[in-house]
GROMACS .gro file of N, CA and C in nm:
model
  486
    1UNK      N    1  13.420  14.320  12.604
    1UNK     CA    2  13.341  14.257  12.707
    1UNK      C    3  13.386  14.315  12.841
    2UNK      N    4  13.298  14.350  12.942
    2UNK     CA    5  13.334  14.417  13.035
    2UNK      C    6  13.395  14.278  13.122
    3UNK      N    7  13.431  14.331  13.235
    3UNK     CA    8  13.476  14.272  13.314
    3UNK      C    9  13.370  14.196  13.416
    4UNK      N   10  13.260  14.242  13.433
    4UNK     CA   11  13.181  14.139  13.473
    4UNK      C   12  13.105  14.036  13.472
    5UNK      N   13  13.134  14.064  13.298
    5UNK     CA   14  13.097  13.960  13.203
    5UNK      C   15  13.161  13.855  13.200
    6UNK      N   16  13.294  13.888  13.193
    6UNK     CA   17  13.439  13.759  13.168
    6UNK      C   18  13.412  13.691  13.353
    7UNK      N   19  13.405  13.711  13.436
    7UNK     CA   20  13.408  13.623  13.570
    7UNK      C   21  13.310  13.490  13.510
    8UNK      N   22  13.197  13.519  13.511
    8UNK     CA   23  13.105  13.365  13.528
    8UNK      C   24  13.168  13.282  13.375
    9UNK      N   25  13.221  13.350  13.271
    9UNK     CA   26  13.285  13.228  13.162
    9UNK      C   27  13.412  13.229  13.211
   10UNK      N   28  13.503  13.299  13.269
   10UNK     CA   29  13.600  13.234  13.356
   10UNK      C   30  13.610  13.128  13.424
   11UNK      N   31  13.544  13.148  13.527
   11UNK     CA   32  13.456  13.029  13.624
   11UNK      C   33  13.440  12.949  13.537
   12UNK      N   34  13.347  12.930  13.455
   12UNK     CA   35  13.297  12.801  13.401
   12UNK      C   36  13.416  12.740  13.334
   13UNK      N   37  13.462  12.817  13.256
   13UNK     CA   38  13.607  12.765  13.178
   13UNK      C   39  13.720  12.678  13.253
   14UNK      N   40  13.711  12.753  13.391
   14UNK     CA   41  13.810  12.719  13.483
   14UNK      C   42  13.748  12.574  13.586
   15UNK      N   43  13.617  12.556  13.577
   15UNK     CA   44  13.552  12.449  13.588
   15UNK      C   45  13.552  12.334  13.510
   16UNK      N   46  13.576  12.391  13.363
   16UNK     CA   47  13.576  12.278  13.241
   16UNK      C   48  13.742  12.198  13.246
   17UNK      N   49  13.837  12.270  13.277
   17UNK     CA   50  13.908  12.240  13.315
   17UNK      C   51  13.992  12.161  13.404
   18UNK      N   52  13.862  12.204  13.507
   18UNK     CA   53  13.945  12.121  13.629
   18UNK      C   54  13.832  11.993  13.607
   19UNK      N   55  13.725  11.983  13.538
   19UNK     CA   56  13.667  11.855  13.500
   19UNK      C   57  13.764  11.735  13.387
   20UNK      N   58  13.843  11.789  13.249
   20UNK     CA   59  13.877  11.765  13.249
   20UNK      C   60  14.010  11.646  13.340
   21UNK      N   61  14.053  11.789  13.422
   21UNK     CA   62  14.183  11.718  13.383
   21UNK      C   63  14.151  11.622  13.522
   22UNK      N   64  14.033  11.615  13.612
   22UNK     CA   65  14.017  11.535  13.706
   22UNK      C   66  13.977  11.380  13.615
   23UNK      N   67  13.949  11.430  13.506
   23UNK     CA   68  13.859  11.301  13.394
   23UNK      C   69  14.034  11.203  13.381
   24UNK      N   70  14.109  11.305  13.304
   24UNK     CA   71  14.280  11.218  13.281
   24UNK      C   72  14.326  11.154  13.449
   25UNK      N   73  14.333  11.247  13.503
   25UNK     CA   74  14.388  11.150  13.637
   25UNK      C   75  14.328  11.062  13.656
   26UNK      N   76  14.197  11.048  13.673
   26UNK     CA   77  14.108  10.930  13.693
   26UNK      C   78  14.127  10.827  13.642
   27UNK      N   79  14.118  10.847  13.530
   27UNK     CA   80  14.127  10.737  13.407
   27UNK      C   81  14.262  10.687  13.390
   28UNK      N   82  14.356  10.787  13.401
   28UNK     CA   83  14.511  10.694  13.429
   28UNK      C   84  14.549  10.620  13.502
   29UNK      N   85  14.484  10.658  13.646
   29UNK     CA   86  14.506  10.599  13.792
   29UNK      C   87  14.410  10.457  13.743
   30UNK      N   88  14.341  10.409  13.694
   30UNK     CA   89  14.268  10.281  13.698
   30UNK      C   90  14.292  10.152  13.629
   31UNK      N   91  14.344  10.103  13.740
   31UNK     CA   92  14.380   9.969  13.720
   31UNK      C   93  14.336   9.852  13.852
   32UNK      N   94  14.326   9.766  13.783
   32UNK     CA   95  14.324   9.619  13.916
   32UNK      C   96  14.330   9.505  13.837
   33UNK      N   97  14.350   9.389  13.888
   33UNK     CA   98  14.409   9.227  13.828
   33UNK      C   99  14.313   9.205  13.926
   34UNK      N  100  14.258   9.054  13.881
   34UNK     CA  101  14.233   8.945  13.929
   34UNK      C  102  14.295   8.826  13.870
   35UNK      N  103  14.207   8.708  13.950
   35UNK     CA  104  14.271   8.581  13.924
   35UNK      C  105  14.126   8.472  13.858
   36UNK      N  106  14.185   8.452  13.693
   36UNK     CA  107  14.063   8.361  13.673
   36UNK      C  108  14.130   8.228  13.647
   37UNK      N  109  14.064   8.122  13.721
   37UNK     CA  110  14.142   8.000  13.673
   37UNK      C  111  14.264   7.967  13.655
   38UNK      N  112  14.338   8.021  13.753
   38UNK     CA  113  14.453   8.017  13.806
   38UNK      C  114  14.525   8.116  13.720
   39UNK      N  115  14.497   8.186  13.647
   39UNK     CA  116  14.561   8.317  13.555
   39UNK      C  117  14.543   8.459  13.606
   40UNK      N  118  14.631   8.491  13.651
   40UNK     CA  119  14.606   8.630  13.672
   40UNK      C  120  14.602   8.752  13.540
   41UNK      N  121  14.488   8.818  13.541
   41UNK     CA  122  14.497   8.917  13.438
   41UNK      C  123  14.506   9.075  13.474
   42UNK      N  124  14.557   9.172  13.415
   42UNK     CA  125  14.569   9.276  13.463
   42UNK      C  126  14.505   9.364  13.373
   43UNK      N  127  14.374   9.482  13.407
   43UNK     CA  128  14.273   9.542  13.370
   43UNK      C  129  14.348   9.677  13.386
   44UNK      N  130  14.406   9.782  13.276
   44UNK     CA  131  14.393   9.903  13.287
   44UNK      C  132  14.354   9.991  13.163
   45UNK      N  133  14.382  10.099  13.192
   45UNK     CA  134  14.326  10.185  13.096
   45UNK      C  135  14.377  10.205  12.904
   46UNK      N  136  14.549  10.178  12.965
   46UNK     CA  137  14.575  10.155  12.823
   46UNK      C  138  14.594  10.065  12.727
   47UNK      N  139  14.488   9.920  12.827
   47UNK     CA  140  14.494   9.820  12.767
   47UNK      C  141  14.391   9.884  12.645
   48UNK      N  142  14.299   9.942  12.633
   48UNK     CA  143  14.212   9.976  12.575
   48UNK      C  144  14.220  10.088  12.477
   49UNK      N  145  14.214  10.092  12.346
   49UNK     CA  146  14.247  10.245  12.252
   49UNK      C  147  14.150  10.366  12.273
   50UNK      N  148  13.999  10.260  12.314
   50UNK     CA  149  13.894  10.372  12.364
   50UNK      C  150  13.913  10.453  12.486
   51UNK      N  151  13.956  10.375  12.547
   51UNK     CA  152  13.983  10.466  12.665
   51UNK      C  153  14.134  10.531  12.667
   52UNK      N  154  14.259  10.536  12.610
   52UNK     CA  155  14.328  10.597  12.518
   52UNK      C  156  14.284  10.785  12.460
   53UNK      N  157  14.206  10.690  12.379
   53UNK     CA  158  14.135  10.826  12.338
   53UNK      C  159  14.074  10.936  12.420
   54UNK      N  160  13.999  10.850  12.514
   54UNK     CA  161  13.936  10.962  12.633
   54UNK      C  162  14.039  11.049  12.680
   55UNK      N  163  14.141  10.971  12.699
   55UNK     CA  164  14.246  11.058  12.760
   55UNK      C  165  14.313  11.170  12.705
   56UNK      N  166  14.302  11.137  12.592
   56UNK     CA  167  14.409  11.244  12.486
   56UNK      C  168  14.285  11.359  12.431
   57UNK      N  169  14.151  11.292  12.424
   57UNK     CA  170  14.094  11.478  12.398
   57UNK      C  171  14.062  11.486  12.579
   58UNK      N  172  14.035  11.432  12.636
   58UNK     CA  173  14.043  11.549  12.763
   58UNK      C  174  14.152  11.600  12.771
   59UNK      N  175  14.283  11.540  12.741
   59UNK     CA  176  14.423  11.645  12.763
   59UNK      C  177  14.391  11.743  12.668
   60UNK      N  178  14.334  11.755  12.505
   60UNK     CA  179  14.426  11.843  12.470
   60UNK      C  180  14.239  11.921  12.514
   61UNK      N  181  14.161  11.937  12.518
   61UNK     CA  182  14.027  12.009  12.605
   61UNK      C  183  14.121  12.093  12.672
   62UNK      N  184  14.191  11.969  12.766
   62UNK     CA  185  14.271  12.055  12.843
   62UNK      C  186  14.364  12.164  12.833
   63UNK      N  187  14.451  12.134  12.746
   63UNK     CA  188  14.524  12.228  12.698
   63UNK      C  189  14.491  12.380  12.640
   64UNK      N  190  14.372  12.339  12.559
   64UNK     CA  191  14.274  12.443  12.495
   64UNK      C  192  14.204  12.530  12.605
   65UNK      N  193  14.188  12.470  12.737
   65UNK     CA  194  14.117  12.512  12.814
   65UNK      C  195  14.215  12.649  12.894
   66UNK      N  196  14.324  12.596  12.881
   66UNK     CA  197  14.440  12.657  12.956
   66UNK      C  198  14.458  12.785  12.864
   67UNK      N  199  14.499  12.748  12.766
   67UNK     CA  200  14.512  12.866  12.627
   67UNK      C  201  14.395  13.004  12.672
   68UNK      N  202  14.286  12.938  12.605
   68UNK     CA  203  14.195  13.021  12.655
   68UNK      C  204  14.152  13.147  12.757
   69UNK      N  205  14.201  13.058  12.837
   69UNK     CA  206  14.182  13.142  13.025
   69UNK      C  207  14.266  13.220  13.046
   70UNK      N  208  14.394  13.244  12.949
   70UNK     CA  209  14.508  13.343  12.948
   70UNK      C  210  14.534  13.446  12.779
   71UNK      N  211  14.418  13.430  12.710
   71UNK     CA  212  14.358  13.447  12.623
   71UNK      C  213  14.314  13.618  12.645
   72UNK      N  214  14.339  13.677  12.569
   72UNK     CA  215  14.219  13.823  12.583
   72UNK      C  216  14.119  13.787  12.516
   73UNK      N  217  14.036  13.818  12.539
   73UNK     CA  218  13.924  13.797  12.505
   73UNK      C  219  13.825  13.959  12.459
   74UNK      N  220  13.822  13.930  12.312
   74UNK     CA  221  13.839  14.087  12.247
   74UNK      C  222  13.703  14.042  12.127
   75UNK      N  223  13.612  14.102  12.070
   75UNK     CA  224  13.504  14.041  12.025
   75UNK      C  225  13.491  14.051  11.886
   76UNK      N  226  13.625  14.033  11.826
   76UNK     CA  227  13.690  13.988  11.712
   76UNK      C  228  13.719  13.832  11.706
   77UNK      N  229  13.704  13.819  11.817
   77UNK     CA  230  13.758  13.674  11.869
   77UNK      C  231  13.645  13.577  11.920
   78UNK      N  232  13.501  13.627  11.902
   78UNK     CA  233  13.426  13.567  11.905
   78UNK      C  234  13.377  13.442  11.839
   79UNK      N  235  13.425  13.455  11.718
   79UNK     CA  236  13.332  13.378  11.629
   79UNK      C  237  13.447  13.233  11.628
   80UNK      N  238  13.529  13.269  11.642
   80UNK     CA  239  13.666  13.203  11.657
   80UNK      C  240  13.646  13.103  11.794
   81UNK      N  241  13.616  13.187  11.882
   81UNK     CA  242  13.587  13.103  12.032
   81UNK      C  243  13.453  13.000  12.008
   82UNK      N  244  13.339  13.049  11.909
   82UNK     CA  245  13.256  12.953  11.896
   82UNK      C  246  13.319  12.818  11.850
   83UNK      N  247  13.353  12.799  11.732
   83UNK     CA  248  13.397  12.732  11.638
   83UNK      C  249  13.477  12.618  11.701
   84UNK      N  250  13.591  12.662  11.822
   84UNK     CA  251  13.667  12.599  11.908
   84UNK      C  252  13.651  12.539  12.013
   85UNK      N  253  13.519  12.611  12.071
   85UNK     CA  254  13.430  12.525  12.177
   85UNK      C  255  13.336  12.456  12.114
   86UNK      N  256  13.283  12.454  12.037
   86UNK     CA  257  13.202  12.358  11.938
   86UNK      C  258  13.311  12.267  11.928
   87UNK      N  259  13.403  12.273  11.880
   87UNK     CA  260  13.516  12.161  11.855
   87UNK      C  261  13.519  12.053  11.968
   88UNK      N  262  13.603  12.184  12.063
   88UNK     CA  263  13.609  12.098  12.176
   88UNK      C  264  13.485  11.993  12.274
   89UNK      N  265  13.372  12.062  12.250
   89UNK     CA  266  13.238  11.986  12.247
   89UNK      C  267  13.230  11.865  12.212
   90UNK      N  268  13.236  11.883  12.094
   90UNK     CA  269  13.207  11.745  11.996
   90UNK      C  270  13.320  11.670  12.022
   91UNK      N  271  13.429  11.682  12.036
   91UNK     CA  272  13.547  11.599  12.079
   91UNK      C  273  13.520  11.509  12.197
   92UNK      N  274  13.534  11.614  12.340
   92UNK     CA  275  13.453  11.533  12.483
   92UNK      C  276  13.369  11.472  12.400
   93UNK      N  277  13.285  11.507  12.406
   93UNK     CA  278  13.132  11.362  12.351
   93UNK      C  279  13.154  11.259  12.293
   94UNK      N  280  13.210  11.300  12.151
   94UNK     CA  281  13.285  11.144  12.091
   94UNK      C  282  13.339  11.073  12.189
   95UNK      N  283  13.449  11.117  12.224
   95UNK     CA  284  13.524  11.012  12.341
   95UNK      C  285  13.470  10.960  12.465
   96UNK      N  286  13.379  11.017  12.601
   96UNK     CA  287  13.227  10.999  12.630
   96UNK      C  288  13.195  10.896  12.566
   97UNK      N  289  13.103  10.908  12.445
   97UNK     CA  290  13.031  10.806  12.398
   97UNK      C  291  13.118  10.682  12.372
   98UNK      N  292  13.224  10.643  12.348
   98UNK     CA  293  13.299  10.549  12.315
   98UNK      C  294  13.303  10.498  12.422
   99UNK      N  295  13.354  10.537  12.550
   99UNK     CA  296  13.381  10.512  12.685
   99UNK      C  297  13.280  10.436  12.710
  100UNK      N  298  13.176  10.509  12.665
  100UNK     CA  299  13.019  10.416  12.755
  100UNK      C  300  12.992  10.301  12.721
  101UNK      N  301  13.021  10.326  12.546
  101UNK     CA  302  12.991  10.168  12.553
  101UNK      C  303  13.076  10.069  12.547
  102UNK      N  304  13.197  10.105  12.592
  102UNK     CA  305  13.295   9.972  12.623
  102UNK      C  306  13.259  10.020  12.761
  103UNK      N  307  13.234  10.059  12.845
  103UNK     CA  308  13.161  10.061  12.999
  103UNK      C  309  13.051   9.957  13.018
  104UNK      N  310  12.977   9.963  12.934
  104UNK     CA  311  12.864   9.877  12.938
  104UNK      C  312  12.888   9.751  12.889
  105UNK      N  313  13.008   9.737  12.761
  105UNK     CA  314  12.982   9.578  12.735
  105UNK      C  315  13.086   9.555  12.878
  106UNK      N  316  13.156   9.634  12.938
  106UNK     CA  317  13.238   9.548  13.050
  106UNK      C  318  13.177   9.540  13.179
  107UNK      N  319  13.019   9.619  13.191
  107UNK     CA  320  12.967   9.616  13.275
  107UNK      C  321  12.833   9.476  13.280
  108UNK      N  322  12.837   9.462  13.089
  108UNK     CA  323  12.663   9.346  13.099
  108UNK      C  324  12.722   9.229  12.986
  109UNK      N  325  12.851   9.290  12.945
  109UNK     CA  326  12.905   9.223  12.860
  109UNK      C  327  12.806   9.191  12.737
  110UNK      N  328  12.803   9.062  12.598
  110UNK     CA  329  12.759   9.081  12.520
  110UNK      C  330  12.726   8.900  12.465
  111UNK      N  331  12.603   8.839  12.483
  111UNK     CA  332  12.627   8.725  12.509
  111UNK      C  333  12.588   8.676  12.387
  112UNK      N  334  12.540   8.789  12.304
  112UNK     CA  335  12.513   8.740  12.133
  112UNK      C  336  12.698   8.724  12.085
  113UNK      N  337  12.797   8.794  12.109
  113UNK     CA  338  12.888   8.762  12.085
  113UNK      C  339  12.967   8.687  12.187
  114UNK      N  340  12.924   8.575  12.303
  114UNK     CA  341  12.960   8.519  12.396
  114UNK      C  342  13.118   8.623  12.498
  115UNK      N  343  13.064   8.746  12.515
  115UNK     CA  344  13.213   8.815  12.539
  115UNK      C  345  13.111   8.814  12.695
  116UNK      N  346  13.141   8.790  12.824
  116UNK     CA  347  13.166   8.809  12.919
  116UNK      C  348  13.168   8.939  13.042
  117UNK      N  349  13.094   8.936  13.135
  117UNK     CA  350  13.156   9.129  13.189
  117UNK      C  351  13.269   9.087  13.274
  118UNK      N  352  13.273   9.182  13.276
  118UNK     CA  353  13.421   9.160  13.349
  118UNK      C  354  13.447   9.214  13.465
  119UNK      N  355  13.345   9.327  13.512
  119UNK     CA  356  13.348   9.397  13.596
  119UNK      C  357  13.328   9.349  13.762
  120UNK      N  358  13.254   9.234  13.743
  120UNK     CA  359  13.214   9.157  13.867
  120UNK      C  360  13.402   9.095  13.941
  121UNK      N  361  13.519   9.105  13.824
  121UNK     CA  362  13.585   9.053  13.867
  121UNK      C  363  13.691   9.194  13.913
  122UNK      N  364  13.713   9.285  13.829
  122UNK     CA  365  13.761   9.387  13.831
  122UNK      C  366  13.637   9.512  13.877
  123UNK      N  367  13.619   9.497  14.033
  123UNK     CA  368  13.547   9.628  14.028
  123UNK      C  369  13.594   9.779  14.044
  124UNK      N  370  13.731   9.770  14.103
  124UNK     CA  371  13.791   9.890  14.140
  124UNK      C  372  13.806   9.976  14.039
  125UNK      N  373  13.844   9.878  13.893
  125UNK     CA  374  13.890   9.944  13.735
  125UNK      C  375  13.756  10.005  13.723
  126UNK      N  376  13.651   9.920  13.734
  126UNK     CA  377  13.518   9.951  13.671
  126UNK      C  378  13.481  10.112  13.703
  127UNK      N  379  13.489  10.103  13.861
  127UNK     CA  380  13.444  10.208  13.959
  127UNK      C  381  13.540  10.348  13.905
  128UNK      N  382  13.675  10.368  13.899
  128UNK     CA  383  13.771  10.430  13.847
  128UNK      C  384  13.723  10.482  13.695
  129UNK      N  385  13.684  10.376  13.599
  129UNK     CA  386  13.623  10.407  13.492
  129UNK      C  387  13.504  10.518  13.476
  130UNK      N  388  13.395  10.459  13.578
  130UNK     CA  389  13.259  10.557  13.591
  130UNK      C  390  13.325  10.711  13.596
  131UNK      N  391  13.384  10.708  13.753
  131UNK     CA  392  13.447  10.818  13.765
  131UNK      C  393  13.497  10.903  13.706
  132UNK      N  394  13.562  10.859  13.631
  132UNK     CA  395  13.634  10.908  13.509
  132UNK      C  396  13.558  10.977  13.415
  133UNK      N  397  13.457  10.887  13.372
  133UNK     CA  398  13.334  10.933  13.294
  133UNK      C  399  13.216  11.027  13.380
  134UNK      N  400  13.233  11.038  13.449
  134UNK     CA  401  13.114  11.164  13.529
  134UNK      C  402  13.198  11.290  13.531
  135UNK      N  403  13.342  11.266  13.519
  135UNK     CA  404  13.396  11.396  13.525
  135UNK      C  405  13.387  11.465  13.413
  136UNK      N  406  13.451  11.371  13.271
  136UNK     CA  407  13.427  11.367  13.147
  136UNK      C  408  13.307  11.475  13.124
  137UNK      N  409  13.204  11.405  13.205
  137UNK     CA  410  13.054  11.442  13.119
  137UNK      C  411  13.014  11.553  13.202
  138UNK      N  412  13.056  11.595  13.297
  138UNK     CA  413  13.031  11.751  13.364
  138UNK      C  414  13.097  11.814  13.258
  139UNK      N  415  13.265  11.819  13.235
  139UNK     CA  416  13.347  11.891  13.134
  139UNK      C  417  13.245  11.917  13.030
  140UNK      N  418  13.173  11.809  12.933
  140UNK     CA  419  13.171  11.832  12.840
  140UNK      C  420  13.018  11.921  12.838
  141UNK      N  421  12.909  11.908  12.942
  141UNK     CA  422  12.833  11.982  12.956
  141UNK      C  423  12.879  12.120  13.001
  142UNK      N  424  12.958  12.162  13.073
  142UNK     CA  425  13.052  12.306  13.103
  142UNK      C  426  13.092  12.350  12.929
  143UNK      N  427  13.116  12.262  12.893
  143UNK     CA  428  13.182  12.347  12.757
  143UNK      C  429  13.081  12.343  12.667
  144UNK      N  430  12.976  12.313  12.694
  144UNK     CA  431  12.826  12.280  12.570
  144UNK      C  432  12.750  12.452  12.635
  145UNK      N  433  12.753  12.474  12.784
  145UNK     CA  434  12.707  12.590  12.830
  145UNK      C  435  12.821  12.735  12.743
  146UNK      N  436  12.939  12.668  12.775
  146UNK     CA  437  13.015  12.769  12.700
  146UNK      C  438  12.969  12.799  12.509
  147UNK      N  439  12.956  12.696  12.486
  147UNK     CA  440  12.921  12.710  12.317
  147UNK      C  441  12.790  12.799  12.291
  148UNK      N  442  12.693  12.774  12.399
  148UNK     CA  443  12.599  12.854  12.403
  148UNK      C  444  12.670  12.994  12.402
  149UNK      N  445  12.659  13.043  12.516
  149UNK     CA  446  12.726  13.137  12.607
  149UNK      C  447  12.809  13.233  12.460
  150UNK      N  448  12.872  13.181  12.380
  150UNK     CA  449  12.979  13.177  12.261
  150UNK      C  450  12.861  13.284  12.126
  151UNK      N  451  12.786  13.172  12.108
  151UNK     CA  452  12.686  13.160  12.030
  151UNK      C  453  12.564  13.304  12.052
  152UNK      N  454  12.556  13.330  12.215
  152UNK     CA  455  12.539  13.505  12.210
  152UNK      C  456  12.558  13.560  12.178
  153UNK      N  457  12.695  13.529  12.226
  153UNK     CA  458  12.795  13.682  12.177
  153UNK      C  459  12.803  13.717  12.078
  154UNK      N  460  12.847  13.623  11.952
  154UNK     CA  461  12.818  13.602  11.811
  154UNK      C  462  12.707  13.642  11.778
  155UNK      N  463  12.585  13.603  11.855
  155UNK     CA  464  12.448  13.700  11.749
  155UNK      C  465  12.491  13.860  11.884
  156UNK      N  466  12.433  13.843  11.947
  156UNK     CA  467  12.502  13.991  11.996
  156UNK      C  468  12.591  14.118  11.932
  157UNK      N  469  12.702  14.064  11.872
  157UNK     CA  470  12.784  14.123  11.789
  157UNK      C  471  12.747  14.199  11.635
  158UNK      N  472  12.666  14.079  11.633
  158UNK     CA  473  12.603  14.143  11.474
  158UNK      C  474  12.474  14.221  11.498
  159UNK      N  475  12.384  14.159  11.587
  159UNK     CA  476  12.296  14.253  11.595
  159UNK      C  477  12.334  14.394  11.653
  160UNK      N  478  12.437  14.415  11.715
  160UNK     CA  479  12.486  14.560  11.737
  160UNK      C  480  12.583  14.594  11.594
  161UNK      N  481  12.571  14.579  11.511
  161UNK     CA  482  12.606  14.604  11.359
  161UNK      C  483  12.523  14.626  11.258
  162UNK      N  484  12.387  14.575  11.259
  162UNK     CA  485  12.305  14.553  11.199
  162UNK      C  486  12.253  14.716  11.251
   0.00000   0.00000   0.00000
């Protein structure tokens, strides 16, 4: 791959990255307490396994992301790079989708199961949460462009074989 090829999946890579790992800070940094009925409760991130999870595939996204970008990139190594950004794809998303909807029951809560939102009391967590999740979901669209992007090269490769 020439060299003017590798800049714009650089870039993007180096974008997916810094989406990531803005997604982990976010999401670690979020916390706030209130006071219900004379109880104070305290709202953070690892009260929760879902949001747990968000954290640990955006780290290792992250990690993968890092690997990568110091990576040669040689077109033996194509089909290999698909397979791993597909991975990493489907990983963000799972965790994404989990996020949202404990976002939403803490945003409208769930009154067939009498559970409460919670967010009216904790908005800073809430707000910290979104955030978290918009970064998330840039990352994981950056690395869905990359799978494409991947997925060229791969027919590219063969059709210059063929």
């Amino acid at each position: 791959m020439t060299f003017a090829k590798r800049i714009p999946v650089f870039l993007v890579r180096l974008l997916a990255l810094g989406g990531t790992v803005t997604a982990i800070v976010v999401m670690i940094t979020s916390h706030d307490s209130a006071q219900v009925l004379g109880m104070t409760f305290e709202a953070k991130y690892n009260n929760s396994p879902t949001f747990k999870y968000f954290v640990v595939m955006n780290a290792i996204a992250s990690g993968y992301s890092i690997i990568v970008l110091f990576f040669p990139s040689k077109n033996s190594l194509a089909r290999i790079l698909l397979v791993t950004d597909t991975i990493m794809t489907l990983l963000l998303d799972s965790s994404i989708s989990a996020c949202l909807a404990l976002g939403q029951l803490g945003k409208k809560g769930n009154s067939h199961a009498g559970w409460l939102p919670i967010c009216g009391q904790v908005p800073k967590f809430c707000d910290h949460v979104g955030g978290a999740l918009i970064a998330g979901f840039a990352a994981t669209v950056l690395y869905f462009i990359l799978v494409l992007y991947s997925f060229h090269n791969v027919l590219n490769l063969y059709s210059l074989k063929a």
